Amino acid sequence: MEILRRFKFPARSKSPIFVFTFTGLALTAVTGGAAVSVYRDSPYNRIATAIEGVVRSSRAIYDISLTVADYKYSLRGFPVESDEYLQRLTEVHSRSAKRILKLCESNKGFYVKAGQFVATLKLVPKEYSLALSSLQDQAVPCNFQEIKHVLTSNLGQNLTEIFLSFDEEPIAAASIAQVHHAVLKNHQEVAVKVQYPGLEQNMKLDTMIMSFLSKSVAKIFPEYRFDWLVYEFVKSISQELDFIHEAKNSERIAKNFKHNKMITVPTVFWEFTTTQVLTMQFCKGFKVDDVESFKSTNLSPTKVAKVLVEVFAEMIFVHGFIHGDPHPGNILVSPGGQNGFSLVLLDHGNCKTLDEGFRRDFCRLWEALILLDSNKIQELGKQFGVGQYAKFFPVIFTGRTSESKSGLGKGMSIQERQKLKQELKLLRLEDLTTFMGSLPPDFLTVLRTDGLIRSITLKLGAPQRVRLLAYAKCAVYGLGYNPTSEPDFVEKSIISRSVILMSYLRLRLILELMELFQGMKKLKHTIFGFYGRIVDGIRKSVEVSSTTGIV
């Protein structure tokens, strides 16, 4: 996002130069950068795993230290308000993003997952998000013999005793697991998700190094405070490694949407599910951003986008239970049914329950964002702990400033963009870290999820207004929702639903009147401008006639 590009890294640092650079370089050179693929528990493999850990850690220390040095010395001596500084900053962002991408690709595993996590955050320089987004489709499948060992050790039986058939070639591979198509003895088609062996041991070392690096860099750049980012990533990845936890999340989402015929959540087969193996119903469909496939089946991308944003808006504002990783590979569009298609929600390892107080405050924030209620936005900003930085909420979520005269979903005028650009020039890195570090963890979860949904709807060609109105509707519904009652708000009593509907219609009416008023003001200025040009033209004609003597 452009906001972050304008946050300034300090041109000078009072702290000592980075640590461990030479050690990291030496270790990487000695080992040749080789990574050992180890999965079985044996003395040899434990030694090999330790060696691999040293290689991965030293590579990470070296690359991160080099990146810190690049920022420190490339920006030294340039005034932070100067164009030269901004040009240099863009160049350093680009170099550093490529360096971090190469690190993730080399170290694989949790580094790939961390890169994917960072790429989906809105408030990172676009050089990073563009570079690291390529990690989504770079997972390399594990050897089937190793996968077979995980399956038999977890399920306690040979594969032939459980399955009529089991495809050795995976249908999908990610950073922590891969998925195989299989058929149970009762002829039920299933998708079997199998965790890569040895991940838990690698996770402990990798996340420890990430935490160490974050704290070390903070000593070099006192303004750098991204411990919250490492903390959120570690918490997220720890949950994803427990497939029992994922299966329970899946069933909870299925229950929340049991009355929504547009949503399909694969059924879990518990007798063949453990912490490392998840067996579920096999569902067919296209990736949610596969526009070409939609055309071949006469599906409307805009309609798909509308259903998508409504589903995730309901998760955020009403249920308070969010699918935290809605990238295109985790959402399928399955043609057929009375509505023409349904959305299939996959991979529920990274789901989060929002604090009830936060959920309600976030509903209020969105109501204020839609109506551009600056006072309410600032008031809620204090509750979220960000104070003065709350003025950027409208830009982050709706793409317009709190003083905007543009209609909902229509972006900013040239004048508004110029004013915002000047405000952003005054911001430094410490402003960003203060802002992000002050936000509640739930806010960061919503921010990341919203960023992924926005990128999908953008690819589907849906107007931003579709998302904004869906969020506004569910925000109003969420304020009237009682979490102790039936999870699906469609089930609420007629009276309660009527009150909620009236609240939403009131919001829409106010919004439409505001836009009508703004439209009338623009029309007024246009008419006055046109009238003024006619008068000026007549006046000039009279002046010319007078000077030439023509009557």
Coordinates of C-alpha atoms in Angstrom, one line a residue:
M1 CA 0.0 0.0 0.0
E2 CA 1.1 3.5 -0.9
I3 CA 0.8 4.6 2.8
L4 CA 3.7 2.5 3.9
R5 CA 5.9 3.6 1.1
R6 CA 5.8 7.1 2.6
F7 CA 6.9 5.9 6.1
K8 CA 10.5 7.0 6.5
F9 CA 13.4 4.9 7.7
P10 CA 15.8 7.0 9.8
A11 CA 18.7 8.3 7.8
R12 CA 21.1 7.8 10.7
S13 CA 21.1 5.3 13.6
K14 CA 22.7 5.9 17.0
S15 CA 22.9 2.1 17.6
P16 CA 26.0 0.0 16.8
I17 CA 26.2 -1.8 13.4
F18 CA 24.5 -5.1 12.9
V19 CA 25.6 -8.3 14.6
F20 CA 26.3 -11.9 13.4
T21 CA 27.0 -10.9 9.8
F22 CA 30.4 -12.4 9.7
T23 CA 29.3 -15.5 11.6
G24 CA 26.4 -16.0 9.3
L25 CA 28.5 -15.5 6.2
A26 CA 31.2 -17.9 7.4
L27 CA 28.7 -20.7 8.3
T28 CA 26.9 -20.3 5.0
A29 CA 30.2 -20.5 3.1
V30 CA 31.3 -23.6 5.0
T31 CA 28.1 -25.5 4.5
G32 CA 27.8 -24.4 0.9
G33 CA 24.2 -23.4 1.6
A34 CA 23.0 -27.0 1.3
A35 CA 19.8 -28.0 3.0
V36 CA 19.3 -31.5 4.2
S37 CA 15.8 -33.1 3.8
V38 CA 15.3 -35.1 6.9
Y39 CA 12.1 -36.7 8.2
R40 CA 12.8 -40.0 10.1
D41 CA 13.7 -40.1 13.8
S42 CA 17.2 -41.7 14.0
P43 CA 20.6 -40.6 15.4
Y44 CA 21.9 -39.8 11.9
N45 CA 18.9 -37.8 11.0
R46 CA 18.9 -35.8 14.2
I47 CA 22.5 -34.8 13.4
A48 CA 21.5 -34.0 9.9
T49 CA 18.5 -31.9 11.2
A50 CA 20.9 -30.0 13.5
I51 CA 23.2 -29.2 10.6
E52 CA 20.3 -28.1 8.4
G53 CA 19.1 -25.8 11.3
V54 CA 22.6 -24.2 11.4
V55 CA 22.5 -23.6 7.7
R56 CA 19.0 -22.1 7.7
S57 CA 19.7 -20.0 10.7
S58 CA 23.0 -18.6 9.5
R59 CA 21.6 -17.8 6.1
A60 CA 18.7 -15.9 7.8
I61 CA 21.1 -14.0 10.1
Y62 CA 23.3 -13.0 7.2
D63 CA 20.5 -11.9 4.8
I64 CA 18.6 -9.9 7.5
S65 CA 21.8 -8.3 8.7
L66 CA 22.7 -7.3 5.1
T67 CA 19.2 -5.9 4.6
V68 CA 19.6 -3.8 7.8
A69 CA 23.0 -2.5 6.6
D70 CA 21.5 -1.7 3.2
Y71 CA 18.8 0.5 4.7
K72 CA 21.2 2.2 7.2
Y73 CA 23.9 3.2 4.7
S74 CA 21.9 3.7 1.5
L75 CA 19.7 6.3 3.2
R76 CA 22.5 8.0 5.2
G77 CA 22.9 11.7 4.6
F78 CA 19.6 12.3 2.7
P79 CA 16.9 14.5 4.2
V80 CA 13.9 12.4 4.8
E81 CA 11.6 14.9 3.0
S82 CA 13.8 15.0 -0.1
D83 CA 12.9 13.3 -3.4
E84 CA 16.4 11.7 -3.4
Y85 CA 15.5 10.0 -0.1
L86 CA 12.3 8.7 -1.5
Q87 CA 14.0 7.4 -4.6
R88 CA 16.7 5.7 -2.6
L89 CA 14.1 4.2 -0.3
T90 CA 12.2 2.7 -3.2
E91 CA 15.5 1.2 -4.5
V92 CA 16.3 -0.3 -1.1
H93 CA 12.8 -1.7 -0.7
S94 CA 13.2 -3.4 -4.1
R95 CA 16.6 -4.9 -3.3
S96 CA 15.6 -6.0 0.1
A97 CA 12.4 -7.6 -1.1
K98 CA 14.3 -9.7 -3.6
R99 CA 16.8 -10.7 -0.9
I100 CA 14.1 -11.8 1.5
L101 CA 12.3 -13.7 -1.3
K102 CA 15.5 -15.6 -2.1
L103 CA 15.9 -16.3 1.6
C104 CA 12.4 -17.8 1.9
E105 CA 12.9 -19.9 -1.3
S106 CA 16.2 -21.2 0.0
N107 CA 15.1 -22.0 3.6
K108 CA 11.7 -23.3 2.5
G109 CA 9.2 -24.5 5.1
F110 CA 8.3 -21.9 7.7
Y111 CA 10.2 -19.2 5.9
V112 CA 7.9 -19.7 2.9
K113 CA 4.9 -19.5 5.3
A114 CA 6.3 -16.4 6.9
G115 CA 6.9 -14.8 3.5
Q116 CA 3.3 -15.6 2.5
F117 CA 2.1 -14.1 5.8
V118 CA 3.9 -10.8 5.3
A119 CA 2.8 -10.6 1.6
T120 CA -0.8 -10.5 2.7
L121 CA -0.5 -7.6 5.1
K122 CA -1.8 -4.4 3.7
L123 CA 0.7 -2.1 5.4
V124 CA 3.9 -3.3 3.8
P125 CA 5.7 -1.6 1.0
K126 CA 4.4 -2.8 -2.4
E127 CA 7.9 -4.0 -3.4
Y128 CA 7.6 -6.6 -0.6
S129 CA 4.0 -7.7 -1.2
L130 CA 4.6 -8.1 -4.9
A131 CA 7.9 -10.1 -4.5
L132 CA 6.7 -12.3 -1.6
S133 CA 3.3 -13.0 -3.2
S134 CA 5.1 -15.3 -5.7
L135 CA 5.6 -17.7 -2.7
Q136 CA 1.9 -18.8 -2.8
D137 CA 2.5 -21.3 -5.6
Q138 CA 6.1 -22.5 -4.9
A139 CA 5.7 -25.4 -2.5
V140 CA 7.6 -28.5 -3.5
P141 CA 5.8 -31.8 -2.8
C142 CA 7.4 -34.3 -0.4
N143 CA 8.5 -37.8 -1.5
F144 CA 5.6 -40.2 -1.3
Q145 CA 7.4 -42.7 0.8
E146 CA 7.9 -40.2 3.5
I147 CA 4.2 -39.2 3.2
K148 CA 3.2 -42.9 3.4
H149 CA 5.2 -43.3 6.6
V150 CA 3.3 -40.3 8.2
L151 CA 0.0 -41.9 7.1
T152 CA 0.6 -45.4 8.4
S153 CA 2.1 -44.2 11.7
N154 CA -0.8 -41.9 12.3
L155 CA -3.7 -44.1 11.1
G156 CA -2.2 -47.4 12.5
Q157 CA -3.1 -49.3 9.3
N158 CA -1.7 -49.9 5.9
L159 CA -3.2 -47.8 3.2
T160 CA -4.8 -50.8 1.4
E161 CA -6.8 -51.5 4.6
I162 CA -8.4 -48.1 4.5
F163 CA -8.6 -47.0 0.9
L164 CA -9.7 -48.6 -2.3
S165 CA -7.3 -46.2 -4.1
F166 CA -4.8 -43.6 -3.1
D167 CA -3.2 -41.3 -5.6
E168 CA 0.5 -41.0 -4.9
E169 CA 0.8 -37.7 -6.9
P170 CA -0.6 -34.8 -4.7
I171 CA -3.3 -32.6 -6.0
A172 CA -2.0 -29.7 -4.0
A173 CA 1.1 -28.9 -2.0
A174 CA 1.7 -26.1 0.5
S175 CA 4.4 -25.0 2.9
I176 CA 3.4 -27.4 5.7
A177 CA 1.3 -30.2 4.1
Q178 CA 0.2 -31.7 0.8
V179 CA -3.2 -33.1 -0.3
H180 CA -3.9 -36.4 -2.0
H181 CA -7.0 -37.7 -3.7
A182 CA -8.2 -41.1 -2.4
V183 CA -11.3 -43.3 -2.3
L184 CA -12.4 -45.0 0.9
K185 CA -13.6 -48.6 1.1
N186 CA -17.2 -47.4 1.0
H187 CA -16.5 -45.6 -2.3
Q188 CA -16.5 -42.2 -0.7
E189 CA -14.1 -39.8 -2.5
V190 CA -11.9 -38.0 0.0
A191 CA -9.1 -35.4 0.1
V192 CA -6.3 -36.5 2.5
K193 CA -4.1 -33.7 3.9
V194 CA -0.8 -35.0 5.2
Q195 CA 1.7 -32.9 7.2
Y196 CA 5.3 -33.0 6.2
P197 CA 7.4 -34.9 8.7
G198 CA 9.8 -33.2 11.1
L199 CA 8.0 -29.8 10.9
E200 CA 7.5 -29.3 14.7
Q201 CA 11.2 -29.6 15.3
N202 CA 12.1 -27.2 12.5
M203 CA 9.4 -24.8 13.7
K204 CA 10.9 -24.4 17.1
L205 CA 14.3 -23.4 15.7
D206 CA 13.0 -21.3 12.8
T207 CA 10.6 -19.2 15.0
M208 CA 13.3 -18.8 17.6
I209 CA 15.7 -17.4 15.0
M210 CA 12.9 -15.1 13.6
S211 CA 12.2 -13.7 17.1
F212 CA 15.9 -13.3 17.8
L213 CA 16.5 -11.4 14.5
S214 CA 13.5 -9.1 15.1
K215 CA 14.9 -8.2 18.6
S216 CA 18.4 -7.8 17.3
V217 CA 17.4 -5.5 14.4
A218 CA 15.3 -3.5 16.9
K219 CA 18.6 -2.7 18.7
I220 CA 20.1 -1.3 15.5
F221 CA 16.9 0.5 14.5
P222 CA 15.3 1.6 17.8
E223 CA 12.3 2.8 15.7
Y224 CA 11.9 -0.8 14.4
R225 CA 9.3 -2.6 16.5
F226 CA 7.9 -5.6 14.7
D227 CA 7.9 -8.1 17.5
W228 CA 4.1 -8.2 17.2
L229 CA 4.5 -9.5 13.6
V230 CA 6.7 -12.5 14.7
Y231 CA 4.4 -13.1 17.7
E232 CA 1.3 -13.2 15.4
F233 CA 3.0 -15.5 12.9
V234 CA 4.2 -18.0 15.6
K235 CA 0.8 -18.1 17.1
S236 CA -0.8 -18.6 13.7
I237 CA 1.6 -21.4 12.6
S238 CA 1.3 -23.3 15.9
Q239 CA -2.4 -23.7 15.3
E240 CA -2.0 -24.8 11.7
L241 CA 0.2 -27.7 12.7
D242 CA -2.7 -29.3 14.7
F243 CA -5.1 -30.9 12.2
I244 CA -7.5 -31.8 15.0
H245 CA -7.8 -28.1 15.7
E246 CA -8.3 -27.4 12.0
A247 CA -11.1 -30.1 11.7
K248 CA -13.0 -28.5 14.6
N249 CA -12.6 -25.1 13.0
S250 CA -14.1 -26.6 9.8
E251 CA -17.1 -27.9 11.6
R252 CA -17.7 -24.6 13.4
I253 CA -17.7 -22.7 10.1
A254 CA -20.0 -25.3 8.6
K255 CA -22.4 -24.8 11.5
N256 CA -22.3 -21.0 11.1
F257 CA -23.3 -21.2 7.5
K258 CA -25.6 -24.3 7.6
H259 CA -28.5 -22.2 6.2
N260 CA -26.5 -20.6 3.4
K261 CA -26.8 -22.7 0.3
M262 CA -24.0 -20.8 -1.4
I263 CA -21.4 -22.2 1.0
T264 CA -19.9 -25.7 1.1
V265 CA -17.5 -26.9 3.8
P266 CA -16.1 -30.4 3.3
T267 CA -17.2 -33.0 5.8
V268 CA -14.5 -34.3 8.1
F269 CA -14.0 -38.1 8.5
W270 CA -12.9 -38.2 12.1
E271 CA -12.0 -41.9 12.1
F272 CA -9.2 -41.1 9.6
T273 CA -8.1 -37.8 11.2
T274 CA -5.2 -37.1 13.6
T275 CA -3.0 -34.1 14.5
Q276 CA -0.9 -34.8 11.3
V277 CA -3.6 -36.3 8.9
L278 CA -6.9 -34.7 8.0
T279 CA -9.4 -36.7 5.9
M280 CA -12.3 -34.8 4.4
Q281 CA -14.9 -34.8 1.6
F282 CA -13.4 -34.3 -1.8
C283 CA -14.9 -31.2 -3.5
K284 CA -14.4 -30.2 -7.1
G285 CA -14.2 -26.6 -8.4
F286 CA -12.1 -23.8 -9.8
K287 CA -10.0 -21.4 -7.9
V288 CA -12.0 -18.4 -6.9
D289 CA -9.9 -16.1 -9.1
D290 CA -9.9 -18.3 -12.2
V291 CA -11.8 -15.9 -14.4
E292 CA -11.2 -17.8 -17.6
S293 CA -12.9 -20.9 -16.2
F294 CA -15.9 -18.8 -15.1
K295 CA -16.3 -17.7 -18.7
S296 CA -16.3 -21.2 -20.0
T297 CA -19.1 -22.1 -17.5
N298 CA -21.1 -18.8 -17.9
L299 CA -20.5 -17.7 -14.3
S300 CA -20.4 -14.0 -13.5
P301 CA -17.1 -13.0 -11.8
T302 CA -18.9 -10.1 -10.2
K303 CA -21.6 -12.3 -8.7
V304 CA -18.9 -14.6 -7.4
A305 CA -17.1 -11.6 -5.8
K306 CA -20.4 -10.4 -4.2
V307 CA -21.0 -13.8 -2.6
L308 CA -17.4 -14.0 -1.5
V309 CA -17.4 -10.6 0.3
E310 CA -20.8 -11.2 1.9
V311 CA -19.5 -14.5 3.3
F312 CA -16.4 -13.0 4.8
A313 CA -18.3 -9.9 6.0
E314 CA -20.6 -12.2 7.9
M315 CA -17.6 -14.0 9.4
I316 CA -16.0 -10.7 10.6
F317 CA -19.0 -8.7 11.7
V318 CA -21.6 -11.2 12.8
H319 CA -20.0 -14.6 13.8
G320 CA -16.7 -13.2 15.0
F321 CA -15.0 -16.3 13.8
I322 CA -12.8 -15.8 10.8
H323 CA -11.1 -17.9 8.2
G324 CA -7.7 -16.2 8.4
D325 CA -6.1 -17.4 5.2
P326 CA -8.6 -16.9 2.3
H327 CA -6.1 -16.9 -0.6
P328 CA -7.4 -18.2 -4.0
G329 CA -6.2 -21.8 -3.4
N330 CA -8.3 -22.1 -0.3
I331 CA -11.6 -21.0 -2.0
L332 CA -13.1 -23.0 -4.8
V333 CA -16.1 -22.1 -7.0
S334 CA -18.2 -25.2 -7.7
P335 CA -20.6 -24.8 -10.6
G336 CA -24.1 -26.2 -10.3
G337 CA -27.0 -26.1 -7.9
Q338 CA -30.1 -23.9 -7.9
N339 CA -28.0 -20.7 -7.5
G340 CA -25.6 -21.6 -10.3
F341 CA -22.6 -22.2 -8.1
S342 CA -21.4 -22.5 -4.5
L343 CA -18.2 -21.4 -2.7
V344 CA -16.1 -24.3 -1.2
L345 CA -14.1 -23.1 1.8
L346 CA -10.9 -25.1 2.4
D347 CA -8.0 -25.1 4.9
H348 CA -9.4 -24.0 8.2
G349 CA -6.1 -24.2 10.2
N350 CA -5.7 -20.5 10.6
C351 CA -9.1 -19.5 12.0
K352 CA -9.6 -17.0 14.8
T353 CA -12.3 -16.1 17.3
L354 CA -12.6 -12.4 17.7
D355 CA -13.1 -10.8 21.1
E356 CA -16.8 -9.9 21.4
G357 CA -16.0 -6.3 22.5
F358 CA -13.7 -5.9 19.5
R359 CA -16.3 -7.3 17.1
R360 CA -18.9 -4.8 18.2
D361 CA -16.4 -1.9 18.1
F362 CA -15.3 -2.9 14.7
C363 CA -19.0 -2.9 13.6
R364 CA -19.3 0.7 14.9
L365 CA -16.1 1.6 13.1
W366 CA -17.4 0.5 9.8
E367 CA -20.6 2.3 10.3
A368 CA -18.6 5.5 11.0
L369 CA -16.3 4.8 8.0
I370 CA -19.3 4.5 5.6
L371 CA -20.8 7.7 6.9
L372 CA -17.4 9.5 7.2
D373 CA -18.1 10.3 10.9
S374 CA -14.7 11.7 11.8
N375 CA -15.5 12.2 15.5
K376 CA -16.7 8.6 15.9
I377 CA -13.7 7.3 14.0
Q378 CA -11.3 9.2 16.4
E379 CA -13.2 8.0 19.4
L380 CA -13.0 4.4 18.3
G381 CA -9.3 4.9 17.4
K382 CA -8.7 5.7 21.0
Q383 CA -10.4 2.4 22.0
F384 CA -8.3 0.5 19.6
G385 CA -5.2 2.2 21.1
V386 CA -4.0 4.1 18.0
G387 CA -5.0 7.6 18.9
Q388 CA -4.2 10.2 16.2
Y389 CA -3.5 7.5 13.6
A390 CA -7.2 6.6 13.5
K391 CA -7.5 9.3 10.8
F392 CA -5.9 6.8 8.4
F393 CA -8.6 4.2 8.9
P394 CA -10.8 5.6 6.1
V395 CA -7.8 5.4 3.7
I396 CA -6.8 1.9 4.7
F397 CA -10.3 0.4 4.5
T398 CA -12.3 2.5 2.0
G399 CA -9.7 4.2 -0.1
R400 CA -10.8 7.8 0.8
T401 CA -10.0 10.3 3.5
S402 CA -12.4 11.4 6.3
E403 CA -12.8 14.8 4.5
S404 CA -13.5 13.1 1.1
K405 CA -16.2 14.5 -1.1
S406 CA -16.2 11.5 -3.3
G407 CA -18.9 8.9 -3.3
L408 CA -18.5 5.5 -1.6
G409 CA -16.1 3.3 -3.6
K410 CA -15.1 6.1 -6.0
G411 CA -11.7 6.8 -4.5
M412 CA -10.1 10.2 -3.9
S413 CA -10.0 13.3 -6.0
I414 CA -6.7 14.7 -7.2
Q415 CA -6.7 17.4 -4.5
E416 CA -7.4 14.8 -1.8
R417 CA -4.6 12.6 -3.0
Q418 CA -2.2 15.5 -3.0
K419 CA -3.2 16.5 0.6
L420 CA -2.8 12.9 1.7
K421 CA 0.6 12.7 0.1
Q422 CA 1.8 15.7 2.0
E423 CA 0.6 14.2 5.3
L424 CA 2.3 10.9 4.6
K425 CA 5.6 12.7 3.9
L426 CA 5.6 13.8 7.5
L427 CA 5.4 10.2 8.8
R428 CA 8.4 8.2 9.9
L429 CA 9.0 4.5 10.5
E430 CA 8.4 4.9 14.2
D431 CA 4.9 6.2 13.3
L432 CA 4.2 2.9 11.5
T433 CA 5.5 0.7 14.2
T434 CA 3.7 2.6 16.8
F435 CA 0.5 2.3 14.8
M436 CA 0.8 -1.4 14.0
G437 CA 2.1 -2.3 17.5
S438 CA -0.8 -0.5 19.2
L439 CA -3.5 -2.3 17.3
P440 CA -5.3 -5.2 19.0
P441 CA -4.2 -8.6 17.6
D442 CA -7.8 -9.1 16.3
F443 CA -7.4 -5.9 14.2
L444 CA -4.4 -7.3 12.5
T445 CA -6.2 -10.6 11.8
V446 CA -9.1 -8.6 10.2
L447 CA -6.7 -6.4 8.3
R448 CA -4.9 -9.4 6.8
T449 CA -8.1 -11.2 5.8
D450 CA -9.6 -8.0 4.3
G451 CA -6.5 -7.5 2.3
L452 CA -6.7 -11.0 0.7
I453 CA -10.5 -10.6 0.0
R454 CA -9.8 -7.2 -1.7
S455 CA -7.1 -8.6 -3.9
I456 CA -9.5 -11.4 -5.1
T457 CA -12.4 -9.0 -5.8
L458 CA -10.0 -6.7 -7.7
K459 CA -9.0 -9.6 -9.9
L460 CA -12.6 -10.6 -10.4
G461 CA -13.3 -7.0 -11.6
A462 CA -15.9 -6.2 -9.0
P463 CA -16.4 -2.5 -8.1
Q464 CA -15.1 -1.6 -4.6
R465 CA -18.6 -0.5 -3.7
V466 CA -19.7 -4.1 -3.7
R467 CA -17.4 -4.9 -0.8
L468 CA -18.0 -1.7 1.1
L469 CA -21.8 -2.1 1.0
A470 CA -21.6 -5.8 2.1
Y471 CA -19.4 -4.8 5.0
A472 CA -21.8 -1.9 5.9
K473 CA -24.8 -4.3 5.9
C474 CA -23.1 -6.9 8.1
A475 CA -21.7 -4.2 10.4
V476 CA -25.3 -3.1 11.1
Y477 CA -26.5 -6.7 11.4
G478 CA -23.5 -7.4 13.7
L479 CA -24.5 -4.7 16.1
G480 CA -27.9 -6.3 16.6
Y481 CA -26.5 -9.9 16.8
N482 CA -26.6 -11.9 20.0
P483 CA -23.7 -14.3 20.0
T484 CA -25.3 -16.5 22.7
S485 CA -28.2 -17.3 20.3
E486 CA -28.2 -19.4 17.1
P487 CA -24.9 -18.8 15.1
D488 CA -26.6 -18.0 11.8
F489 CA -28.2 -14.5 12.1
V490 CA -30.7 -15.5 9.4
E491 CA -32.4 -17.6 12.1
K492 CA -33.1 -14.6 14.3
S493 CA -36.7 -13.7 15.2
I494 CA -38.8 -11.7 12.8
I495 CA -38.9 -8.7 15.0
S496 CA -35.2 -8.6 15.6
R497 CA -34.5 -9.1 11.9
S498 CA -36.9 -6.3 11.0
V499 CA -35.1 -3.9 13.4
I500 CA -31.8 -4.8 11.9
L501 CA -33.1 -4.4 8.4
M502 CA -34.5 -0.9 9.2
S503 CA -31.2 0.1 10.7
Y504 CA -29.5 -1.0 7.5
L505 CA -32.0 0.8 5.3
R506 CA -31.5 3.9 7.3
L507 CA -27.8 3.7 6.8
R508 CA -28.3 3.2 3.0
L509 CA -30.7 6.1 2.9
I510 CA -28.3 8.4 4.6
L511 CA -25.5 7.2 2.3
E512 CA -27.6 7.8 -0.8
L513 CA -28.7 11.2 0.3
M514 CA -25.1 12.2 1.0
E515 CA -24.0 11.1 -2.4
L516 CA -27.0 12.8 -4.0
F517 CA -26.2 16.0 -2.2
Q518 CA -22.5 15.7 -3.3
G519 CA -23.7 15.0 -6.9
M520 CA -26.0 18.1 -6.8
K521 CA -23.1 20.2 -5.6
K522 CA -20.9 19.0 -8.4
L523 CA -23.8 19.6 -10.9
K524 CA -24.1 23.1 -9.4
H525 CA -20.4 23.8 -9.9
T526 CA -20.6 22.4 -13.4
I527 CA -23.5 24.6 -14.4
F528 CA -22.0 27.7 -12.7
G529 CA -18.7 26.9 -14.5
F530 CA -20.4 26.5 -17.8
Y531 CA -22.5 29.7 -17.3
G532 CA -19.3 31.5 -16.3
R533 CA -17.5 30.4 -19.5
I534 CA -20.5 31.6 -21.6
V535 CA -20.5 35.0 -19.9
D536 CA -16.7 35.2 -20.3
G537 CA -17.1 34.4 -24.0
I538 CA -19.8 37.0 -24.5
R539 CA -17.7 39.6 -22.7
K540 CA -14.6 38.9 -24.7
S541 CA -16.6 39.1 -27.9
V542 CA -18.0 42.5 -26.9
E543 CA -14.5 43.7 -26.1
V544 CA -13.2 42.5 -29.5
S545 CA -16.1 44.2 -31.2
S546 CA -15.4 47.4 -29.4
T547 CA -11.8 47.5 -30.3
T548 CA -12.4 46.8 -34.0
G549 CA -15.3 49.2 -34.3
I550 CA -17.8 46.5 -35.2
V551 CA -21.3 47.2 -33.9

